[in-house]
Amino acid sequence: MRQGNLGLQKIDWITVLLYFSLAILGWLNIYAAVYDEAHSNILDFTQRYGKQLLWIGTSVIIIIFLFILDGSIFQTLAYPIYGLSMLSLLAVLFFGKEIAGARSWFVIGGFSLQPSEFAKFATALALAAFLGKPERNLSSWRTKIVAFGIILLPAILIVPQPDPGSGLVYFSLILVLYREGLSSSYIIAGISIAVLFLLSLLIPILYLQLILAAVALIIIFLGRKVRGFWLRVSAILAVALVLVNSVDYAFNNILEDRHRNRINILLGKAHDPKGIGYNTTQSMIAIGSGGWSGKGYLQGTQTKFDFVPEQSTDFIFCTVGEEWGFLGSALLIVLFSLLFFRLVHLAERQKSSFARAYAYAVVSILFFHFSINIAMTIGLAPVIGIPLPFFSYGGSSLWGFTFLLFILIKLDSYRWQTL
């Protein structure tokens, strides 16, 4: 028997509370990040903090709308939503407005919309709908090819904007495939490719090729008694050599100068604290200056004098570090950690394969954003321009993350039923 439209008694209010805690704290820190004594009213809707409050208010409308819907509609409309989302990603390449070097936005009047933010929940739905069918088996090549295709298509459409950071987010969905039965060898292969990519940037290609060949020969010698072992190792070596030889082309022809420079700075191959590395340098100074308990709300000097560009968006965490110190930063990390633990709990209690796969997609996307965003601000990852979920300024990102999370909360309220 179906529950009522809203079914509020079945909603996971712990997750809802964590969501609003992060959204409100984000709003307060956006106010601090762009604070101006000439516009000190926190309800000034001409400023970013006023606009963010409007985004939070409209997000409440989105939440109510999702709660009203029947939970089964998400699986039914998963593919149409995905298709429309892919069309919007294609259209923005031709009809979008270029902002900050990327053609990622539709601008209608004074309203801007970034379709890549909505493609995340659309892709999560499509992947979950595909994997949720009883006949799907990730030991089948057909199933694997289609699943990887669903993940790769939005990334392929987003990278040319160019927005490689948002494109990378979709690779986190491989964790969903692993949870649904994909062999761990694919995860190992992915990690190996990433390691080879980094080594290709750090070591001259000729030396790296010789090292790989030597390692392969040693492995072949150790496993020489196993029939056909040398052939498998030789095939892996051939793939590795093709990969390392492709890195130079990809690095120099696909990535833009700013992305290449950020990676080189992260790897220690370049030093440009006043140029491309300025944001990260100032962010680290701001966070470090906060000390144990911070300088106090609205008292951050790095923040007040606008030393860190994009401090209300990609670098919002450094505002927390400067004004609230280690304690405030730790509290924020604890809140996100509680959210992730809660989402994994929700995922594991689902009886529907569709809902479980979708739940793990939500966890994967949010955790990728959280970990990479904070790593960017403390110099552990290149600056790839992705927001801190529910916390950074931006209507498209907040709406996109709200859809992503609250579709899961709605699905969870149906967990004892067959959707």
Coordinates of C-alpha atoms in Angstrom, one line a residue:
M1 CA 0.0 0.0 0.0
R2 CA 1.4 3.4 -1.0
Q3 CA 2.1 6.1 1.6
G4 CA 0.5 9.5 1.3
N5 CA 2.0 12.1 -1.0
L6 CA 4.2 13.8 1.6
G7 CA 4.8 10.9 3.9
L8 CA 6.6 13.2 6.3
Q9 CA 6.7 10.7 9.1
K10 CA 9.0 8.5 6.9
I11 CA 11.4 11.2 6.0
D12 CA 15.0 10.9 7.3
W13 CA 15.0 14.2 9.3
I14 CA 18.6 13.6 10.5
T15 CA 19.8 14.1 6.9
V16 CA 17.5 17.0 6.4
L17 CA 18.9 18.7 9.5
L18 CA 22.5 18.1 8.3
Y19 CA 21.6 19.6 4.9
F20 CA 20.1 22.8 6.4
S21 CA 23.0 23.1 8.9
L22 CA 25.5 23.1 6.1
A23 CA 23.4 25.5 3.9
I24 CA 22.9 28.0 6.7
L25 CA 26.6 27.9 7.8
G26 CA 27.5 28.3 4.2
W27 CA 25.3 31.4 3.9
L28 CA 26.9 33.0 7.0
N29 CA 30.4 32.3 5.7
I30 CA 29.5 33.7 2.3
Y31 CA 28.4 36.9 4.1
A32 CA 31.8 36.9 5.8
A33 CA 33.7 36.3 2.6
V34 CA 32.2 39.2 0.7
Y35 CA 31.4 41.5 3.7
D36 CA 31.3 45.2 2.9
E37 CA 30.5 47.8 5.5
A38 CA 28.7 49.8 2.8
H39 CA 26.4 46.8 2.3
S40 CA 26.3 45.3 5.8
N41 CA 22.7 44.2 5.8
I42 CA 22.8 40.4 5.6
L43 CA 19.4 40.5 3.8
D44 CA 20.7 42.8 1.0
F45 CA 19.5 40.8 -2.0
T46 CA 21.8 42.8 -4.4
Q47 CA 24.8 41.1 -2.8
R48 CA 25.9 37.5 -3.0
Y49 CA 24.8 36.6 0.6
G50 CA 21.3 38.0 -0.2
K51 CA 21.1 36.0 -3.4
Q52 CA 22.3 32.9 -1.6
L53 CA 19.5 33.3 0.9
L54 CA 17.1 33.4 -2.1
W55 CA 18.7 30.2 -3.5
I56 CA 18.2 28.5 -0.1
G57 CA 14.5 29.7 -0.1
T58 CA 13.9 28.4 -3.6
S59 CA 15.6 25.1 -2.6
V60 CA 13.0 24.7 0.1
I61 CA 10.4 24.9 -2.7
I62 CA 12.3 22.2 -4.6
I63 CA 12.3 20.0 -1.5
I64 CA 8.6 20.3 -1.0
F65 CA 8.1 19.5 -4.7
L66 CA 10.2 16.4 -4.4
F67 CA 8.4 15.3 -1.2
I68 CA 5.0 15.7 -3.0
L69 CA 6.0 13.4 -5.9
D70 CA 5.5 9.7 -5.9
G71 CA 8.8 8.0 -5.3
S72 CA 8.4 5.6 -8.3
I73 CA 8.5 8.6 -10.8
F74 CA 12.3 8.9 -10.4
Q75 CA 13.0 5.5 -11.8
T76 CA 10.3 5.9 -14.5
L77 CA 11.7 9.3 -15.7
A78 CA 15.4 8.5 -15.1
Y79 CA 16.3 8.1 -18.8
P80 CA 14.3 11.1 -20.1
I81 CA 15.8 13.3 -17.4
Y82 CA 19.3 12.0 -18.4
G83 CA 18.6 12.6 -22.1
L84 CA 17.4 16.2 -21.5
S85 CA 20.4 16.9 -19.4
M86 CA 22.8 15.6 -22.0
L87 CA 21.1 17.8 -24.6
S88 CA 21.5 20.8 -22.3
L89 CA 25.3 20.0 -22.0
L90 CA 25.5 19.9 -25.8
A91 CA 23.5 23.0 -26.3
V92 CA 25.6 25.1 -23.8
L93 CA 28.7 24.5 -26.0
F94 CA 26.9 26.4 -28.8
F95 CA 24.5 28.8 -27.1
G96 CA 26.1 29.3 -23.6
K97 CA 27.8 32.4 -22.4
E98 CA 31.5 32.3 -21.6
I99 CA 32.2 33.3 -18.0
A100 CA 35.7 33.1 -16.5
G101 CA 37.0 31.3 -19.6
A102 CA 34.4 28.6 -19.7
R103 CA 31.3 28.3 -21.8
S104 CA 29.3 26.6 -19.1
W105 CA 26.3 28.9 -18.5
F106 CA 22.9 29.7 -20.0
V107 CA 22.1 33.4 -19.2
I108 CA 18.6 34.6 -19.6
G109 CA 18.2 38.2 -18.5
G110 CA 20.0 38.4 -15.2
F111 CA 19.6 34.7 -14.4
S112 CA 22.4 32.2 -15.0
L113 CA 22.1 28.5 -15.0
Q114 CA 24.9 25.9 -15.2
P115 CA 23.6 22.6 -16.7
S116 CA 26.6 20.6 -15.6
E117 CA 25.4 21.0 -12.0
F118 CA 22.0 19.3 -12.8
A119 CA 23.7 16.6 -15.0
K120 CA 25.1 15.1 -11.8
F121 CA 21.7 13.9 -10.4
A122 CA 20.5 13.1 -13.9
T123 CA 23.5 10.8 -14.4
A124 CA 23.1 9.3 -11.0
L125 CA 19.4 8.5 -11.8
A126 CA 20.2 7.0 -15.2
L127 CA 23.0 4.8 -13.8
A128 CA 20.8 3.6 -10.9
A129 CA 17.9 2.9 -13.3
F130 CA 20.2 0.8 -15.5
L131 CA 21.8 -1.1 -12.7
G132 CA 18.5 -1.5 -10.9
K133 CA 17.1 -3.9 -13.5
P134 CA 17.2 -7.6 -12.2
E135 CA 18.9 -8.8 -15.4
R136 CA 21.9 -6.5 -15.1
N137 CA 25.1 -8.3 -14.2
L138 CA 28.4 -6.4 -14.1
S139 CA 30.3 -9.5 -15.1
S140 CA 28.7 -9.0 -18.6
W141 CA 30.7 -6.9 -21.0
R142 CA 27.5 -5.4 -22.4
T143 CA 26.4 -4.2 -19.0
K144 CA 29.9 -2.8 -18.2
I145 CA 30.1 -0.9 -21.5
V146 CA 26.7 0.7 -21.1
A147 CA 27.3 1.6 -17.5
F148 CA 30.7 3.2 -18.3
G149 CA 29.0 4.9 -21.3
I150 CA 26.4 6.5 -19.0
I151 CA 29.2 7.8 -16.7
L152 CA 31.5 9.0 -19.5
L153 CA 29.0 10.8 -21.8
P154 CA 28.5 13.8 -19.5
A155 CA 32.2 14.0 -18.7
I156 CA 33.0 14.1 -22.5
L157 CA 30.5 16.9 -23.0
I158 CA 31.7 19.0 -20.1
V159 CA 35.4 18.9 -20.6
P160 CA 35.3 20.9 -23.9
Q161 CA 33.5 23.8 -22.1
P162 CA 36.3 23.7 -20.8
D163 CA 35.5 22.5 -17.3
P164 CA 37.7 19.4 -16.6
G165 CA 37.1 19.7 -12.9
S166 CA 33.3 19.1 -13.3
G167 CA 34.1 16.3 -15.8
L168 CA 36.3 14.5 -13.3
V169 CA 33.4 14.3 -10.8
Y170 CA 31.7 11.7 -12.9
F171 CA 34.5 9.2 -12.5
S172 CA 33.7 9.0 -8.8
L173 CA 30.6 7.0 -9.9
I174 CA 32.9 4.0 -10.6
L175 CA 32.5 3.4 -6.9
V176 CA 28.8 2.7 -7.5
L177 CA 29.7 0.0 -10.1
Y178 CA 32.1 -1.5 -7.5
R179 CA 29.3 -1.7 -4.9
E180 CA 27.0 -3.3 -7.4
G181 CA 29.5 -6.0 -8.3
L182 CA 32.2 -4.7 -10.6
S183 CA 35.5 -6.5 -10.1
S184 CA 38.1 -4.6 -7.9
S185 CA 40.6 -5.1 -10.7
Y186 CA 38.9 -2.1 -12.5
I187 CA 39.5 0.1 -9.4
I188 CA 43.2 -1.1 -9.3
A189 CA 43.5 -0.3 -13.0
G190 CA 42.1 3.2 -12.5
I191 CA 44.5 3.9 -9.7
S192 CA 47.4 2.5 -11.8
I193 CA 46.5 4.8 -14.7
A194 CA 46.4 7.8 -12.4
V195 CA 49.8 6.8 -10.9
L196 CA 51.2 6.4 -14.4
F197 CA 49.8 9.8 -15.4
L198 CA 51.6 11.4 -12.5
L199 CA 54.8 9.6 -13.1
S200 CA 54.7 10.6 -16.8
L201 CA 54.6 14.2 -15.6
L202 CA 57.4 13.8 -13.1
I203 CA 59.9 11.5 -14.9
P204 CA 61.3 11.9 -18.5
I205 CA 59.3 9.6 -20.8
L206 CA 62.4 7.6 -21.9
Y207 CA 63.5 6.8 -18.4
L208 CA 59.9 5.9 -17.4
Q209 CA 59.7 3.5 -20.4
L210 CA 62.9 1.8 -19.4
I211 CA 61.7 1.5 -15.8
L212 CA 58.4 -0.1 -16.9
A213 CA 60.2 -2.5 -19.2
A214 CA 62.6 -3.5 -16.5
V215 CA 59.7 -4.1 -14.0
A216 CA 57.9 -6.2 -16.6
L217 CA 60.9 -8.3 -17.3
I218 CA 61.4 -9.0 -13.5
I219 CA 57.7 -10.0 -13.2
I220 CA 57.9 -12.2 -16.2
F221 CA 61.0 -13.9 -14.8
L222 CA 59.3 -14.5 -11.4
G223 CA 56.2 -16.0 -13.1
R224 CA 58.0 -17.8 -15.9
K225 CA 56.6 -21.2 -14.9
V226 CA 53.0 -20.0 -15.3
R227 CA 51.6 -20.8 -18.8
G228 CA 50.9 -17.7 -20.8
F229 CA 52.0 -15.4 -18.0
W230 CA 54.5 -13.5 -20.1
L231 CA 51.9 -12.8 -22.7
R232 CA 49.6 -11.1 -20.2
V233 CA 52.4 -9.1 -18.7
S234 CA 53.5 -8.0 -22.2
A235 CA 50.0 -6.9 -23.0
I236 CA 49.8 -4.8 -19.8
L237 CA 53.3 -3.3 -20.6
A238 CA 52.2 -2.4 -24.1
V239 CA 49.1 -0.6 -22.7
A240 CA 51.2 1.2 -20.1
L241 CA 53.7 2.4 -22.8
V242 CA 50.9 3.7 -24.9
L243 CA 49.4 5.5 -21.9
V244 CA 52.7 7.2 -20.9
N245 CA 53.4 8.3 -24.5
S246 CA 49.9 9.7 -24.7
V247 CA 50.2 11.8 -21.6
D248 CA 52.4 14.4 -23.2
Y249 CA 49.9 15.0 -26.0
A250 CA 46.9 15.1 -23.6
F251 CA 48.7 17.3 -21.1
N252 CA 49.8 19.8 -23.7
N253 CA 46.9 19.8 -26.2
I254 CA 43.7 19.0 -24.2
L255 CA 44.3 20.9 -21.0
E256 CA 44.4 24.7 -21.0
D257 CA 47.5 26.6 -19.9
R258 CA 45.9 27.5 -16.5
H259 CA 45.2 23.8 -15.8
R260 CA 48.7 22.7 -16.8
N261 CA 50.3 25.4 -14.7
R262 CA 48.2 24.4 -11.6
I263 CA 49.2 20.8 -12.0
N264 CA 52.9 21.7 -12.4
I265 CA 52.8 23.9 -9.3
L266 CA 51.2 21.1 -7.3
L267 CA 53.9 18.7 -8.5
G268 CA 56.6 21.1 -7.6
K269 CA 57.7 21.6 -11.2
A270 CA 56.8 25.3 -11.2
H271 CA 56.6 28.0 -8.6
D272 CA 54.4 31.0 -9.2
P273 CA 53.0 32.4 -5.9
K274 CA 52.0 35.7 -7.5
G275 CA 50.5 34.2 -10.7
I276 CA 48.6 30.9 -11.2
G277 CA 49.5 29.7 -7.7
Y278 CA 48.2 32.9 -6.1
N279 CA 44.8 31.6 -5.0
T280 CA 46.2 28.5 -3.3
T281 CA 49.0 30.5 -1.6
Q282 CA 46.7 33.1 -0.2
S283 CA 44.2 30.4 0.8
M284 CA 46.8 28.5 2.8
I285 CA 48.0 31.8 4.4
A286 CA 44.3 32.5 5.4
I287 CA 43.7 29.1 6.9
G288 CA 47.1 29.1 8.7
S289 CA 46.5 32.5 10.2
G290 CA 43.3 31.3 11.9
G291 CA 45.3 29.3 14.4
W292 CA 43.4 27.2 16.9
S293 CA 40.2 29.2 17.4
G294 CA 40.3 31.8 14.5
K295 CA 40.2 35.5 14.4
G296 CA 36.5 35.8 15.0
Y297 CA 33.5 36.2 12.7
L298 CA 33.9 39.1 10.2
Q299 CA 37.5 39.7 11.6
G300 CA 39.5 37.8 8.9
T301 CA 42.1 40.2 7.4
Q302 CA 42.8 37.9 4.4
T303 CA 39.1 37.8 3.9
K304 CA 38.3 41.4 4.6
F305 CA 40.9 42.7 2.2
D306 CA 40.0 40.3 -0.6
F307 CA 43.3 38.5 -0.8
V308 CA 41.8 35.2 -1.9
P309 CA 39.9 35.4 -5.2
E310 CA 36.7 33.3 -5.5
Q311 CA 36.5 33.1 -1.7
S312 CA 32.8 32.8 -1.6
T313 CA 32.7 29.9 -4.1
D314 CA 35.6 27.5 -4.6
F315 CA 37.7 28.8 -1.7
I316 CA 34.9 29.3 0.9
F317 CA 36.7 26.8 3.2
C318 CA 39.6 29.3 3.8
T319 CA 37.1 31.8 5.3
V320 CA 36.1 29.1 7.8
G321 CA 39.8 28.4 8.5
E322 CA 40.7 32.1 9.1
E323 CA 37.7 33.2 11.1
W324 CA 36.8 30.0 13.0
G325 CA 40.3 28.4 13.1
F326 CA 41.1 24.7 13.5
L327 CA 38.0 24.2 15.8
G328 CA 35.6 25.7 13.2
S329 CA 37.2 23.8 10.3
A330 CA 37.1 20.5 12.3
L331 CA 33.4 21.1 13.1
L332 CA 32.6 21.6 9.4
I333 CA 34.5 18.4 8.5
V334 CA 32.6 16.6 11.3
L335 CA 29.3 17.8 9.9
F336 CA 30.2 16.5 6.4
S337 CA 31.5 13.3 7.8
L338 CA 28.2 12.7 9.7
L339 CA 26.3 13.4 6.5
F340 CA 28.4 10.8 4.6
F341 CA 28.0 8.2 7.3
R342 CA 24.3 8.8 7.3
L343 CA 24.1 8.5 3.5
V344 CA 25.9 5.2 3.6
H345 CA 23.5 4.0 6.2
L346 CA 20.6 5.1 4.0
A347 CA 22.2 3.3 1.1
E348 CA 22.6 0.0 2.9
R349 CA 19.1 -0.1 4.2
Q350 CA 17.5 0.1 0.7
K351 CA 15.6 -2.9 -0.5
S352 CA 15.5 -1.6 -4.1
S353 CA 18.6 -2.0 -6.2
F354 CA 17.7 1.2 -8.0
A355 CA 17.6 3.2 -4.7
R356 CA 20.8 1.6 -3.4
A357 CA 22.7 2.4 -6.5
Y358 CA 21.4 5.9 -6.5
A359 CA 22.3 6.4 -2.9
Y360 CA 25.9 5.3 -3.5
A361 CA 26.0 7.7 -6.5
V362 CA 25.0 10.5 -4.1
V363 CA 27.7 9.6 -1.7
S364 CA 30.3 9.3 -4.4
I365 CA 29.6 12.7 -6.0
L366 CA 29.3 14.6 -2.7
F367 CA 32.4 13.0 -1.2
F368 CA 34.4 13.8 -4.3
H369 CA 33.4 17.5 -4.2
F370 CA 34.1 17.7 -0.4
S371 CA 37.5 16.1 -0.5
I372 CA 38.8 17.8 -3.6
N373 CA 37.5 21.2 -2.7
I374 CA 39.1 21.2 0.7
A375 CA 42.3 19.6 -0.8
M376 CA 42.4 22.5 -3.3
T377 CA 42.3 25.1 -0.5
I378 CA 45.2 23.6 1.4
G379 CA 47.4 22.9 -1.6
L380 CA 47.0 19.1 -1.8
A381 CA 45.1 19.1 -5.1
P382 CA 45.2 21.3 -8.2
V383 CA 42.6 24.1 -8.4
I384 CA 39.9 22.6 -10.7
G385 CA 37.0 24.8 -9.7
I386 CA 34.4 22.7 -8.0
P387 CA 32.3 24.0 -5.1
L388 CA 31.9 22.7 -1.6
P389 CA 28.4 21.1 -1.5
F390 CA 25.6 23.1 0.1
F391 CA 28.2 25.6 1.3
S392 CA 29.7 27.5 -1.6
Y393 CA 27.9 30.4 -3.2
G394 CA 25.9 29.6 -6.3
G395 CA 22.3 28.9 -7.3
S396 CA 23.0 26.2 -9.8
S397 CA 25.2 24.2 -7.5
L398 CA 22.9 24.5 -4.5
W399 CA 19.8 23.5 -6.6
G400 CA 21.7 20.6 -8.2
F401 CA 22.9 19.3 -4.9
T402 CA 19.5 19.7 -3.4
F403 CA 17.9 17.6 -6.2
L404 CA 20.7 15.1 -5.8
L405 CA 20.2 14.7 -2.0
F406 CA 16.5 15.0 -1.6
I407 CA 15.6 12.5 -4.4
L408 CA 17.5 10.0 -2.2
I409 CA 15.6 11.1 0.9
K410 CA 12.3 10.6 -0.9
L411 CA 13.4 7.2 -2.2
D412 CA 14.5 6.3 1.3
S413 CA 11.0 7.0 2.6
Y414 CA 9.7 4.3 0.2
R415 CA 12.4 1.8 1.2
W416 CA 10.1 -1.0 2.4
Q417 CA 8.1 -0.8 -0.9
T418 CA 8.7 -2.0 -4.4
L419 CA 9.2 1.1 -6.5

